Structure formats: C-alpha cells, structure tokens
Coordinates of C-alpha atoms in Angstrom, one line a residue:
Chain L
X1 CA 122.9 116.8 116.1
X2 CA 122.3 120.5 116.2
X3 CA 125.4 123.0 116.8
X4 CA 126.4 126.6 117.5
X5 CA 128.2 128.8 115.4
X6 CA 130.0 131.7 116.4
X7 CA 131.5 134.6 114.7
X8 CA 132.1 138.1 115.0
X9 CA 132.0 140.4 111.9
X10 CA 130.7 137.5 109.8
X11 CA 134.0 135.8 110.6
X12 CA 133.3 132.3 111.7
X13 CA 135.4 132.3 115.4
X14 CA 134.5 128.8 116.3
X15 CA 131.9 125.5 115.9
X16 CA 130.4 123.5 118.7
X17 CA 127.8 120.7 118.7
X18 CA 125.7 120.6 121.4
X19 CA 126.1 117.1 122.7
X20 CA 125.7 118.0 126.2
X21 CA 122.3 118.7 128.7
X22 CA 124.3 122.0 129.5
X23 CA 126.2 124.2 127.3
X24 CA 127.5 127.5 128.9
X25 CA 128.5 130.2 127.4
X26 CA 130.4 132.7 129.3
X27 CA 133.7 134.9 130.1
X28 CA 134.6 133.1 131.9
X29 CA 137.4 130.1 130.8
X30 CA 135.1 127.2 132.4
X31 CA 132.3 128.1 130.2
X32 CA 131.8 125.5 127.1
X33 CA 131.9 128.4 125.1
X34 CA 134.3 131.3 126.4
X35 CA 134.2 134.6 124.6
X36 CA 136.3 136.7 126.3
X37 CA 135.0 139.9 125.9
X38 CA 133.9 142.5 128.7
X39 CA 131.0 142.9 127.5
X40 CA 129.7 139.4 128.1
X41 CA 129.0 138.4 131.4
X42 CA 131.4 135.3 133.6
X43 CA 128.4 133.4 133.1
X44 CA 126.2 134.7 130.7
X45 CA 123.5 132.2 128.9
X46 CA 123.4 128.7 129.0
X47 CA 121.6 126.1 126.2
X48 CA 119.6 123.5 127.7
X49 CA 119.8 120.2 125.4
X50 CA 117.0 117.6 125.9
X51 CA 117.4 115.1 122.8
X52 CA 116.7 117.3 119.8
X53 CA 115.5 120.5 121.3
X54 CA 117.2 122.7 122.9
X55 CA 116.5 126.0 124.7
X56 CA 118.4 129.0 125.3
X57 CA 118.6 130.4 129.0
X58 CA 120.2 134.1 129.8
X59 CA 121.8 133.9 133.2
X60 CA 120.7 137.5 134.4
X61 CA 123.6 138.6 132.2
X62 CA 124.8 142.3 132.6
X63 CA 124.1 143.1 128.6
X64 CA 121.6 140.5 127.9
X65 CA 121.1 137.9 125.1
X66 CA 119.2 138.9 122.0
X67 CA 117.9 135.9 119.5
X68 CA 117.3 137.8 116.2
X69 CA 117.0 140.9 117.9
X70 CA 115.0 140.5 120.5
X71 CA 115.5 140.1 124.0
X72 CA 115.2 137.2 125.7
X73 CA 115.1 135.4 129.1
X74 CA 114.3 132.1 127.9
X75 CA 114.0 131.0 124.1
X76 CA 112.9 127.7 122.2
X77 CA 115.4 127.3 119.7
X78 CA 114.8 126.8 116.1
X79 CA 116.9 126.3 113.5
X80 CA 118.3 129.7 112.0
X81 CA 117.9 131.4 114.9
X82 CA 121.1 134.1 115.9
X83 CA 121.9 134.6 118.8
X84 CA 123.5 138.1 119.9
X85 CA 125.7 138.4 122.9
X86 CA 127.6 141.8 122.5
X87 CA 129.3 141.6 119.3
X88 CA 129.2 138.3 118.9
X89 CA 126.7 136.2 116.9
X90 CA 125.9 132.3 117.5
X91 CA 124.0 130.4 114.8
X92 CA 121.5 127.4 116.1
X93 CA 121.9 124.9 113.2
X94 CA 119.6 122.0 113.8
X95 CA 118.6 121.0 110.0
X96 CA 114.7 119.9 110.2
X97 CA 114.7 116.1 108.7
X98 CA 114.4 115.8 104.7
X99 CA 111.3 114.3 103.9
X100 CA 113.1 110.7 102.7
X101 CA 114.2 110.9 106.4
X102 CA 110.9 111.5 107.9
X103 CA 110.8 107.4 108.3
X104 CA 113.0 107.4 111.2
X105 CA 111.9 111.0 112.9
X106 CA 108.5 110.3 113.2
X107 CA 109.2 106.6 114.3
X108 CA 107.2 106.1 117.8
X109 CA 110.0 105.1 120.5
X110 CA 110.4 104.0 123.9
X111 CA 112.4 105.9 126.6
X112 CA 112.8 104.2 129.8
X113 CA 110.8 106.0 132.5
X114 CA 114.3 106.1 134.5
X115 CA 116.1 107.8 131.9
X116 CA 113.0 109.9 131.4
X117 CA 112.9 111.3 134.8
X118 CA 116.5 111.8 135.3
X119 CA 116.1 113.7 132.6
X120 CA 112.9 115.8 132.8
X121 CA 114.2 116.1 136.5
X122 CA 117.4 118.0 135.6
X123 CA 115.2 119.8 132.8
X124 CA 113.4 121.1 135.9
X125 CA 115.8 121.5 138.1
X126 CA 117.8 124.0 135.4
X127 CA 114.8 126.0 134.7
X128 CA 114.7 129.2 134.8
X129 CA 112.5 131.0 137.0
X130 CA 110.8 133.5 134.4
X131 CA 109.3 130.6 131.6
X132 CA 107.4 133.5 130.3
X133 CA 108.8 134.8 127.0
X134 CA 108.1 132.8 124.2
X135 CA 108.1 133.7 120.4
X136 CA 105.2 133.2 118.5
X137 CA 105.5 130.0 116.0
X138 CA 103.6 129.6 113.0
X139 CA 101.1 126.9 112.7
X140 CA 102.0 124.1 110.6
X141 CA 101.3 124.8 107.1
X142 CA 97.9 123.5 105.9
X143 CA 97.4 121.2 103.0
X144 CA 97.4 122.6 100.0
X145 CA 93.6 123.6 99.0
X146 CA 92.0 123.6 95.3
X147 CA 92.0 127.9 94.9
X148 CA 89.0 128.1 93.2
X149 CA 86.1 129.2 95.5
X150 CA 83.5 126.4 95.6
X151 CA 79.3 127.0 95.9
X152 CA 75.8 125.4 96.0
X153 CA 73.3 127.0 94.9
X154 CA 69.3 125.3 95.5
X155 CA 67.7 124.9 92.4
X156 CA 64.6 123.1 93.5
X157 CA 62.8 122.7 96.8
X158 CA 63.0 125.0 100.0
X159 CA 65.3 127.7 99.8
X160 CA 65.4 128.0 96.1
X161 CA 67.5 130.6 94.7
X162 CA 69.9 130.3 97.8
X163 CA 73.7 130.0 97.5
X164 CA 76.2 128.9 100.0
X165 CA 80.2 128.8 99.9
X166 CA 81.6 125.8 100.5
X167 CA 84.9 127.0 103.0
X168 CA 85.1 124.4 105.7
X169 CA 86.8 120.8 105.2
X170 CA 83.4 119.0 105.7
X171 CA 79.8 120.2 104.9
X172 CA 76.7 119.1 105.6
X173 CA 73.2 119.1 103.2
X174 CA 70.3 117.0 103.6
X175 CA 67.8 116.8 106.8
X176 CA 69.3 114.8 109.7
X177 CA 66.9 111.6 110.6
X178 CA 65.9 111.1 107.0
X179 CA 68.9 112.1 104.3
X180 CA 72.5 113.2 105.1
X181 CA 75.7 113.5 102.6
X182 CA 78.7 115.6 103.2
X183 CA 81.1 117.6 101.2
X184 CA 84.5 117.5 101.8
X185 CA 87.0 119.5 100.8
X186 CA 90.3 118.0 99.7
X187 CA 93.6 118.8 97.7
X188 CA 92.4 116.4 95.0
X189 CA 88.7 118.8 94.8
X190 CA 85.5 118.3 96.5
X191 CA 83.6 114.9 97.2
X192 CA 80.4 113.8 97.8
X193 CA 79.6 111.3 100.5
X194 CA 76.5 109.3 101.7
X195 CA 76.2 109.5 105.8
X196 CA 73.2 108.9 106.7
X197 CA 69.4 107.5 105.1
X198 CA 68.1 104.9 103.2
X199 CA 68.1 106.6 99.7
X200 CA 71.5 107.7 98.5
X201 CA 72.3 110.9 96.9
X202 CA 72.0 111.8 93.2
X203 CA 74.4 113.4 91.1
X204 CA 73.1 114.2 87.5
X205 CA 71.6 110.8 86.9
X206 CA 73.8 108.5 88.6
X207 CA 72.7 107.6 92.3
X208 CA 76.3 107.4 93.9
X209 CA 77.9 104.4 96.0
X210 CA 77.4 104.1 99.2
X211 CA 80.7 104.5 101.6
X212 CA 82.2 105.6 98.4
X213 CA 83.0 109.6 97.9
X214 CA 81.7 110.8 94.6
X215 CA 84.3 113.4 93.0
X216 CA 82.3 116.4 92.2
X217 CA 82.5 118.8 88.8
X218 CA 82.1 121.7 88.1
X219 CA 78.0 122.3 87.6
X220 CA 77.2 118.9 88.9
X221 CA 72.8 118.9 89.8
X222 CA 73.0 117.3 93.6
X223 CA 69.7 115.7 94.5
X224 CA 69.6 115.1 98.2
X225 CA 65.9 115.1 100.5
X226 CA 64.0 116.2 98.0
X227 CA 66.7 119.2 96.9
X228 CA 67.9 119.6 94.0
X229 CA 71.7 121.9 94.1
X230 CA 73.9 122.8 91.7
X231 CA 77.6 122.4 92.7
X232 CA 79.8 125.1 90.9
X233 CA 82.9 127.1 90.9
X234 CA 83.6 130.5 90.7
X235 CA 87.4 132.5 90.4
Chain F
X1 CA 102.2 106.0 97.3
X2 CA 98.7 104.9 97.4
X3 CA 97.4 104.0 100.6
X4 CA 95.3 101.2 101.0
X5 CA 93.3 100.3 104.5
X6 CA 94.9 97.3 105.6
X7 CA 92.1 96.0 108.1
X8 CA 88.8 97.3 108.8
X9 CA 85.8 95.4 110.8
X10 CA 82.0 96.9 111.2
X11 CA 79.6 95.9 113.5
X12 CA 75.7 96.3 113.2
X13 CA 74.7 94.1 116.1
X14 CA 71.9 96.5 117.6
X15 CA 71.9 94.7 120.9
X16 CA 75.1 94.8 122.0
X17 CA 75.9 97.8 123.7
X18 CA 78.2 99.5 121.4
X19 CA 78.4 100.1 117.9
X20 CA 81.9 99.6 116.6
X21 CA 83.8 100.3 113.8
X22 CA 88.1 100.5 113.3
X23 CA 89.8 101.2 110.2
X24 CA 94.1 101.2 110.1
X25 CA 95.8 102.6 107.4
X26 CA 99.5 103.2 106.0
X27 CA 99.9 106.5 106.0
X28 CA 101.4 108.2 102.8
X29 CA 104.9 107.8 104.0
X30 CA 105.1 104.7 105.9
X31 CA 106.6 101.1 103.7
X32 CA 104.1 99.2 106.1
X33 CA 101.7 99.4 109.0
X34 CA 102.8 98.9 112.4
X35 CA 99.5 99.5 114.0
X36 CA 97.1 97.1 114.8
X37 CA 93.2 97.3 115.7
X38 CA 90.4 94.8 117.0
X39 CA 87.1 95.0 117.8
X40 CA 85.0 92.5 119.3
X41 CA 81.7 93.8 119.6
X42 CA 80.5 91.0 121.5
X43 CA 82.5 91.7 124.7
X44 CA 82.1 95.6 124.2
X45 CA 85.8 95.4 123.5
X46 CA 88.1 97.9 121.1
X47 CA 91.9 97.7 121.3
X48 CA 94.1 100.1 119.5
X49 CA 98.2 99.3 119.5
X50 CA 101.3 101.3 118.0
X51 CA 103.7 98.9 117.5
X52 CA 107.6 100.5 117.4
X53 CA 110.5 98.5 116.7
X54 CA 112.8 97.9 113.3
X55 CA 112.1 95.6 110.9
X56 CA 108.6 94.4 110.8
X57 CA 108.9 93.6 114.7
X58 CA 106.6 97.0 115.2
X59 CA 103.8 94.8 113.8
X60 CA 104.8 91.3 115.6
X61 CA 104.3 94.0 119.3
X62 CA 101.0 95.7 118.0
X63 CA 99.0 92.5 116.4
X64 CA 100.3 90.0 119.6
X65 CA 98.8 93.3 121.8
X66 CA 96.0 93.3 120.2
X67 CA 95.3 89.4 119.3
X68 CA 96.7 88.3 122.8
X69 CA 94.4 91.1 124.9
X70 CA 91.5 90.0 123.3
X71 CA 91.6 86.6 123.6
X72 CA 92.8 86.9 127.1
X73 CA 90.0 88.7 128.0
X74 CA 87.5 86.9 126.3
X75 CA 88.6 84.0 128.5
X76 CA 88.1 85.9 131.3
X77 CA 84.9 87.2 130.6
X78 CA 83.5 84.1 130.2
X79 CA 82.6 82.7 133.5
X80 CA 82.6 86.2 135.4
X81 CA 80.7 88.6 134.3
X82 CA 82.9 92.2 133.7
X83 CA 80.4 94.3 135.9
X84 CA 81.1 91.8 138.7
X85 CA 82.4 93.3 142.0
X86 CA 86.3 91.8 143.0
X87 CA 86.9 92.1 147.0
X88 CA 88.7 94.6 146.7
X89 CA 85.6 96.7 145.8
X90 CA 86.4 97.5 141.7
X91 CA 85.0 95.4 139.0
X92 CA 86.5 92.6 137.6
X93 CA 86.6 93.9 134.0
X94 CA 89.1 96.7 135.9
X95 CA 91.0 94.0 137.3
X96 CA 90.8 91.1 134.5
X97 CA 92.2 94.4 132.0
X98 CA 95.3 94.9 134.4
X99 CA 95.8 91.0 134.2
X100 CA 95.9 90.9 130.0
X101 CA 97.5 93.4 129.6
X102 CA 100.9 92.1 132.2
X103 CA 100.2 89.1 130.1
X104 CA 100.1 90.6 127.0
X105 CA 103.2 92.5 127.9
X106 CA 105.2 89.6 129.3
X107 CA 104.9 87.5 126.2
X108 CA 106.3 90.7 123.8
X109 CA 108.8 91.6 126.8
X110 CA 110.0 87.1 126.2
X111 CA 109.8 87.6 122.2
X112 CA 111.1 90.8 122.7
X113 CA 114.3 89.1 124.8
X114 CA 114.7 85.4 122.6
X115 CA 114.3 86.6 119.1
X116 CA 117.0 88.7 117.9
X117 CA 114.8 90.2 115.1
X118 CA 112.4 91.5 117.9
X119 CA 115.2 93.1 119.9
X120 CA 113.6 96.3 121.0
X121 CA 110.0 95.8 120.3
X122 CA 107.1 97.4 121.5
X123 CA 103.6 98.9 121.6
X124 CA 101.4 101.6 122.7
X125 CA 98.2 100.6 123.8
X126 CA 94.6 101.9 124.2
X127 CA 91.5 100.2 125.0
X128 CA 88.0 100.2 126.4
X129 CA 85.7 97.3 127.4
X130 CA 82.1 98.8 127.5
X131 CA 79.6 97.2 129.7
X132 CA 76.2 98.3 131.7
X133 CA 76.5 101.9 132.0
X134 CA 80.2 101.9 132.5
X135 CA 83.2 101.7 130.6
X136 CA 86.8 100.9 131.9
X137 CA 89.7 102.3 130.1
X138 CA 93.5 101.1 129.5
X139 CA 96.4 103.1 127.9
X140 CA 100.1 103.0 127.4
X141 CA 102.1 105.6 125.4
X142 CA 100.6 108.3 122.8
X143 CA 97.7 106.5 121.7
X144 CA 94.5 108.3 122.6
X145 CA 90.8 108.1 123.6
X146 CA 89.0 110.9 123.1
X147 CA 84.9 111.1 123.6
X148 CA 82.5 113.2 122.1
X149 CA 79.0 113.7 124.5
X150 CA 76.3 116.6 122.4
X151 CA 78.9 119.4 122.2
X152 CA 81.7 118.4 124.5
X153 CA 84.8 116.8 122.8
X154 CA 87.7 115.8 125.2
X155 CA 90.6 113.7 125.5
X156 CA 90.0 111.1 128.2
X157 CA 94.1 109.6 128.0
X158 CA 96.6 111.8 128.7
X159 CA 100.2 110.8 126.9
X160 CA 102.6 108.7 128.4
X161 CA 105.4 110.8 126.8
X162 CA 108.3 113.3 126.9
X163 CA 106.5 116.3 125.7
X164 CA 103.3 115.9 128.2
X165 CA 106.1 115.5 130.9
X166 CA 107.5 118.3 129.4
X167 CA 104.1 120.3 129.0
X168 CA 102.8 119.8 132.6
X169 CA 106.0 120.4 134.1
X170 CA 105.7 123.8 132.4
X171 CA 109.0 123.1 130.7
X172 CA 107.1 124.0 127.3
X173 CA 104.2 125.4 126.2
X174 CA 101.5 123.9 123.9
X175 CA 102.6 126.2 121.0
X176 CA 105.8 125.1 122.0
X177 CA 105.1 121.5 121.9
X178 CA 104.0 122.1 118.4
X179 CA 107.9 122.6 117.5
X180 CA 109.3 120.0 119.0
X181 CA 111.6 117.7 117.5
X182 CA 111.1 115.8 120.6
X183 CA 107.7 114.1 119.4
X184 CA 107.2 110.3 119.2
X185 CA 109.0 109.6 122.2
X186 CA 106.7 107.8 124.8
X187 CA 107.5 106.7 128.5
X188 CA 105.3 104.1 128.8
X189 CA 104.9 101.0 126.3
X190 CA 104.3 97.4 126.4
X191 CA 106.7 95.2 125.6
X192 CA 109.9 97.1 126.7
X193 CA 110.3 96.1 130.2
X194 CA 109.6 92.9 132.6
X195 CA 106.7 94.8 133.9
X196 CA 104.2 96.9 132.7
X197 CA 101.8 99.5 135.1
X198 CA 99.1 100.6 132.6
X199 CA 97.0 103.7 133.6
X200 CA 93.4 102.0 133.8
X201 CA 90.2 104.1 134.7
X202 CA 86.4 103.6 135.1
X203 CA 84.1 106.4 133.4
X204 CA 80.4 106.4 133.1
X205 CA 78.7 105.8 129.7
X206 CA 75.7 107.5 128.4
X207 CA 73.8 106.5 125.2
X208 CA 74.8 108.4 122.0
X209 CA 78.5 108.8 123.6
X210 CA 81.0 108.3 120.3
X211 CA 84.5 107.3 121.5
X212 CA 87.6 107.7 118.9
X213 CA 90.7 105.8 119.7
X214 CA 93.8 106.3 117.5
X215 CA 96.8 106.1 116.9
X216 CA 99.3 109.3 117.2
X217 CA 99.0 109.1 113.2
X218 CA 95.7 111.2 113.5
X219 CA 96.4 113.2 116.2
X220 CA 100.0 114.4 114.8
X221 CA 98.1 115.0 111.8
X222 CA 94.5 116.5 112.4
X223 CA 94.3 119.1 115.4
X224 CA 91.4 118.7 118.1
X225 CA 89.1 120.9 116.7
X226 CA 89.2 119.0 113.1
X227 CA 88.7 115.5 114.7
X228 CA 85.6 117.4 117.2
X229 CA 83.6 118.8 113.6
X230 CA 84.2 115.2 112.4
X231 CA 82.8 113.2 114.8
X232 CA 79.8 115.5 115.3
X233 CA 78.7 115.8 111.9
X234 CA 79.2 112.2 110.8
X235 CA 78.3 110.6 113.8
X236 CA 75.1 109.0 112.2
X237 CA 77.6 107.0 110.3
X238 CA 80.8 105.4 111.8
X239 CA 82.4 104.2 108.8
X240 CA 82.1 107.3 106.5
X241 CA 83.2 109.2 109.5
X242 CA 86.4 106.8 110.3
X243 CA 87.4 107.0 106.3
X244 CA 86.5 110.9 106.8
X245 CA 89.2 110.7 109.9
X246 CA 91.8 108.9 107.9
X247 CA 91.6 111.0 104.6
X248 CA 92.2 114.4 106.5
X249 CA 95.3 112.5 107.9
X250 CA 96.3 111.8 104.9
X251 CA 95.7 114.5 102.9
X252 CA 97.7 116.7 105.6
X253 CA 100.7 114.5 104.7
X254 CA 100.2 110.7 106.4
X255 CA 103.7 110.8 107.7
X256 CA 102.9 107.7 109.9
X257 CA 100.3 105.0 110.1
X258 CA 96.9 106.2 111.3
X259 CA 94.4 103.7 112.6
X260 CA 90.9 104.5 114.2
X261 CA 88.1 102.8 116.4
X262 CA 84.7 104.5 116.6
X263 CA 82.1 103.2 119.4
X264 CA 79.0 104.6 119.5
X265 CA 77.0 103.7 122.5
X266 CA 73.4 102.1 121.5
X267 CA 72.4 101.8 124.8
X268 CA 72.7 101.6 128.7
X269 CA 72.3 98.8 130.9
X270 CA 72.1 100.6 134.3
X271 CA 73.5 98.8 137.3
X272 CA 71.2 97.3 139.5
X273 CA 71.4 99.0 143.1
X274 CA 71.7 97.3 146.1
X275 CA 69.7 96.8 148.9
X276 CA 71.7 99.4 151.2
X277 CA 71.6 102.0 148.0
X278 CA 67.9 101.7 147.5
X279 CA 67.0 102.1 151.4
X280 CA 69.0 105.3 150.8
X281 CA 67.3 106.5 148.0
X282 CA 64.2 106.1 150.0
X283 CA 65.3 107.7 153.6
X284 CA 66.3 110.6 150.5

C-alpha cells in the first residue's frame, strides 16, 4: 500500500498509509493529516485513492500545493514524488513491484461492475473541476537494441550501389506479388524472414527455412527477387 | 525462460471466407498459459479467452470458453444458417453468439461455484463469426479486436475495464493511463457472476480486411502504431506476421501470456436483397 511521509526540515513528523478513497490534509484537526500551521489552509489538498493510484487534489488552498516544485491543481502521483505545503514536505512512497512480483501485478482480475461504479462514481463525483495540469511521463523504456548501426547495401540488380539503414523494427525487401522477406530488428540482432513467394530467400548459399527467421551476420550476401544485398554493420 | 507457442492452428481453405491463423504463447514471465485460442475456419469462427483465476483454474475458464463457445455454436449453426433473419429483425448468428456465450458463462459461473480449486475463475473473451459480407463481434474484458482496412488501423472493442472507465470519464488521461498501477483490472468477464451481458456488434466486411484479436499480453506490450506497421507489411503472410506479433511482445519483456488470431478476409458473399430493397433501388 502506498503511504505519505511527512517532515519538516528533513525531520520525519509523521507516517500514514493511504488506505482510504479520501485522505485530507489540512489545519484543520478533522483533516486525516493535520499540520497546524498558518500557512496551510483548514482544508488544504486532498489524495484521492482508487486501488493503487492515487492522485493529489489542492482544495483552492490560500498558499497552494507544490509536487517537486511545481504547482499543482491536480497531480498523478508517482512514487518519489514530494509534496510541498508551506514548510512542510510529504513523500508518496508507492514501491513499483520487483520484477519476481510482476506474477501477481500483471495478473488479469475481475472487479464487480457494482463495486466498479461505486467506485468510479465517487472518483467522479470528487473530481476536481480543473483536470488540466498533468506532468509529462516518460514513455516506457524500449527494449534494449543491438548499438551497432545496421545497413544493406545492393550489390547486384536494380539500384546497385545503393545503401539503406536498417532503423525500424521491421523492414521490408523484395517486390510485393512475387518475393517478400523482412528484417527485423531485435535485442538478440537482426533476422531474416520469408513472407511472401514461392522461392525463399538466399543467404550466402544456404536457401533459409520457411516460417523460420534466419539470424543475420555481419557481411551476409541476401539474395531476394533477383537482388543480391550485402547485410553489414557499421560503428 | 524460453518461451515456447503452446497452440497454434493454420488454415489455407481458399473457399471459406476467412483465412485464419492463432498462435498463444507464455510470455517470458508467466510459469504457464492462461489464454486460450480456437479457430474453426469452417464456421468463420475465432475465439480469443484470458482466463484469470489461481492455480491453473485461469486455463480450466479460458479453454471451457473457448472449447464450449465453439461447440455451442457449431450446433447452432447447423440447421440455421448465421446470416438468417430472427423476428426480431437481427441475425441469428447475433442472437445464437449471445446464447453461447450465457451458456458458456453459466457452466464456468457452476465450476466456478462447486469446485473449490476454481473458486474465483474467470475469462475475458473476444470473438468474431464471419459470414456473407458481415461479421458479428463479441467481447468481455481487455481482450481486443482491432482491424486493419488499406491504411486505416483501429480498435473495434473498447475495454471492459477500470482505466477505460477511468479514461472516458476524463478521470485520467491516456498518458496517464500509461502509469497506472491500476491496469489488469476488467469489469466485465465470464465466469464471475450468474449472468453475463456481453457487448456484441454487427460490422460490415470487405475482402482484404486483416482482423487481430489478442490478448492484453500484446497490447500491454506493443503500442498501436507497432501492431498497425506489422499487420500492414506482413499481411501477405498470417503466420510470419502472428510469430512477428508475438516476438515484439516478447522481446519488450512478455510479462504476461500473449495469444493472437489473424483473419484475413478472402472474399465476400454479399447478401441477397429483397424484393422491397430492389424495387427501391430501381424507383432510385
């Protein structure tokens, strides 16, 4: 479960887990998290909890609420993100899942639609009215790629002499309607694969196996529609 | 952990109206597969099912889905033609769908209830059973069905779960969505409850139409545009472009079981018109 902590000159004031839809935070003694300070507001943010996300709501407070230094009305919280109310700072702690425990995060599950709407219909109902500011997230981090730059180069046939990079996961060579093979770029290197035709590709020699990707070398001669390619690398 | 395919079927008949091919693998993470995939290219028909549950009852939900659905329809397809109209105006294949699938769903729901082991269980499901010029569509849950038609790629299901409820509700946004440890959760599955309404649609086929169904495997795994350069380039072959699908899942990390269906459509049986449609064609 993810939790708040709060402290004030880098000394740690107080913990709290965020086991509830709504945790306030506030001046005010009813608030789940009181700071009683004049410069926070009676009612100054609130966290919104929905299973494992939460979000961070200011309540028009007189001083605002900053998460790591910035601004906010409304903020999807990650973990690591401080929160700044005043003087005060609040860590979001919500450890992503270790890989050995990606089993049971990424397991599909059923909510009951009744559960679902009560929820997503108190979600609603606590929204704040300006949804607008949201901090930029970084995609998720691609697969690692071989860091060598890949090329063909057409030795034989029309285009001769031309060279291509090879930068996208998935290239095509060959004429479409009489012979087709792909590259594809993995983490392992680059492959050769028959699509479409009745006469498979040719690499060196050796006509490759159909519905089988051939691993490609360094210098390897491709012979595909009557073009021969040279498949190389270059730092 | 090597991952193996754990079923795969292929289908060349080049009269039947699609061309089908479905692949399911474990994922790089995953001890076993909990999806389950069939294909009977005879009826036209591709089911896709993302079993949940512990133990191994994830697989008992997905392969009864799957197994029970098809067999269920084939039954029902078998004295009445799908294309057929029903009284109340739709075709039977609309109607006979609805009627498997509460079947299908009762029988996991009655496993689900009498066998400890199975306490719990339950499946996504998504389907398609192609016929004339039309095809009619099933889902429960995050699995998809997306259709690629010369350069438009689209998703045709939209989720049954927490974060589209949460995304069209404008609780989050897509790059949002992207964050959330809320994924996974779906509010519609078979198997979980006495009664089941799955979302079931009509859509018009045209001939060179590829359909992908999968399992949330891919999707989680590969983003849109990925799966769109895919199924365009390799589109002249549906089992190098399935493995294609799979190994880009896997090789971004296979944290769950990814399964795929490809149909490709061979050709269009257009409905014959009736008497009343024709005269206004003519008056036209």
């Amino acid at each position: 479960m993810a939790k708040l902590i709060l402290s004030m000159d880098g000394l740690v004031l107080n913990e709290v887990a965020l086991a509830k839809e709504r945790t306030t935070i506030g001046r005010k003694p009813h608030n789940d998290i009181q700071i009683d300070n004049l410069a926070i507001s009676g009612e100054h943010a609130v966290i919104l909890t929905l299973l494992k996300d939460s979000f961070l709501e200011d309540l028009n407070s007189t001083n605002g609420t900053f998460v790591n230094g910035q601004a906010i009305k409304r903020h999807f919280l990650q973990h690591g993100d401080v929160i700044e109310l005043g003087k005060y700072k609040i860590k979001y702690v919500n450890e992503p899942p270790a890989e050995s425990d990606a089993l049971d995060t990424d397991q599909t599950m059923a909510v009951r639609p009744e559960e679902m709407s009560k929820l997503a219909g108190q979600m609603k109902a606590q929204k704040a009215t300006d949804p607008a500011s949201v901090t930029s997230i970084a995609p998720p981090s691609p697969a690692e790629l071989p860091t060598a730059r890949a090329f063909v180069q057409i030795l034989i046939g029309a285009g001769a002499g031309k060279e291509m990079e090879i930068t996208k996961t998935i290239t095509t060579l060959g004429r479409p309607g009489t012979q087709v093979a792909i590259i594809t770029r993995r983490p392992q290197g680059y492959f050769l694969t028959h699509v479409e035709g009745n006469r498979l590709p040719v690499v060196g020699n050796v006509t490759i196996e159909a519905n089988k990707p051939h691993p490609l070398q360094n210098h390897d001669v491709i012979e595909i529609a009557g073009v021969k390619m040279e498949f190389f690398f270059k730092n | 952990m090597a991952s193996t395919p754990t079923a795969n079927a292929v289908t060349n008949d080049s009269k039947a109206i699609v061309e089908l091919f479905a692949i399911s693998d474990n994922g790089k993470v995953r001890s076993h597969n909990e999806d389950s995939v069939l294909v009977a290219p005879g009826l036209g028909l591709a089911v896709l099912a993302d079993g949940m549950g512990g133990y191994n009852a994830g697989e008992v939900a997905s392969s009864m889905a799957t197994s029970l659905i098809g067999v269920g329809l084939d039954k029902a397809l078998a004295d009445r033609p799908p294309g057929e109209r029903v009284a109340a105006g739709g075709y039977w294949a609309h109607e006979a769908i609805i009627q498997e699938v509460r079947r299908a769903n009762e029988a996991i729901y009655e496993a689900a209830q009498s066998q400890p082991q199975y306490a719990g269980m339950g499946t996504t499901l998504v389907m398609a059973l192609f016929f004339g010029d039309t095809m009619t569509v099933a889902h429960l849950g995050d699995s998809r069905l997306y259709r690629q038609r010369g350069d438009d790629f689209r998703q045709m299901t939209r989720d049954h779960s927490l974060l589209q409820e949460q995304l069209d509700s404008g609780m989050i946004s897509a790059s949002e969505a992207r964050q959330s440890a809320n994924r996974n959760l779906v509010t519609r599955a078979l198997g979980v409850d006495p009664d089941v309404v799955p979302e079931v649609c009509d859509y018009g086929i045209e001939v060179g139409d590829i359909y992908l169904f999968c399992s949330d495997g891919l999707n989680d795994m590969v983003d849109d545009e990925e799966l769109a350069q895919a199924l365009q380039l390799l589109s002249a072959n549906l089992q190098v472009c399935a493995t294609q699908l799979i190994t880009m899942a896997n090789d971004n990390g296979g944290r769950d079981n990814v399964s795929v269906i490809l149909a490709r459509v061979q050709h269009v049986v257009p409905r014959s018109r009736s008497w009343w449609q024709r005269l206004m064609d003519w008056v036209k």
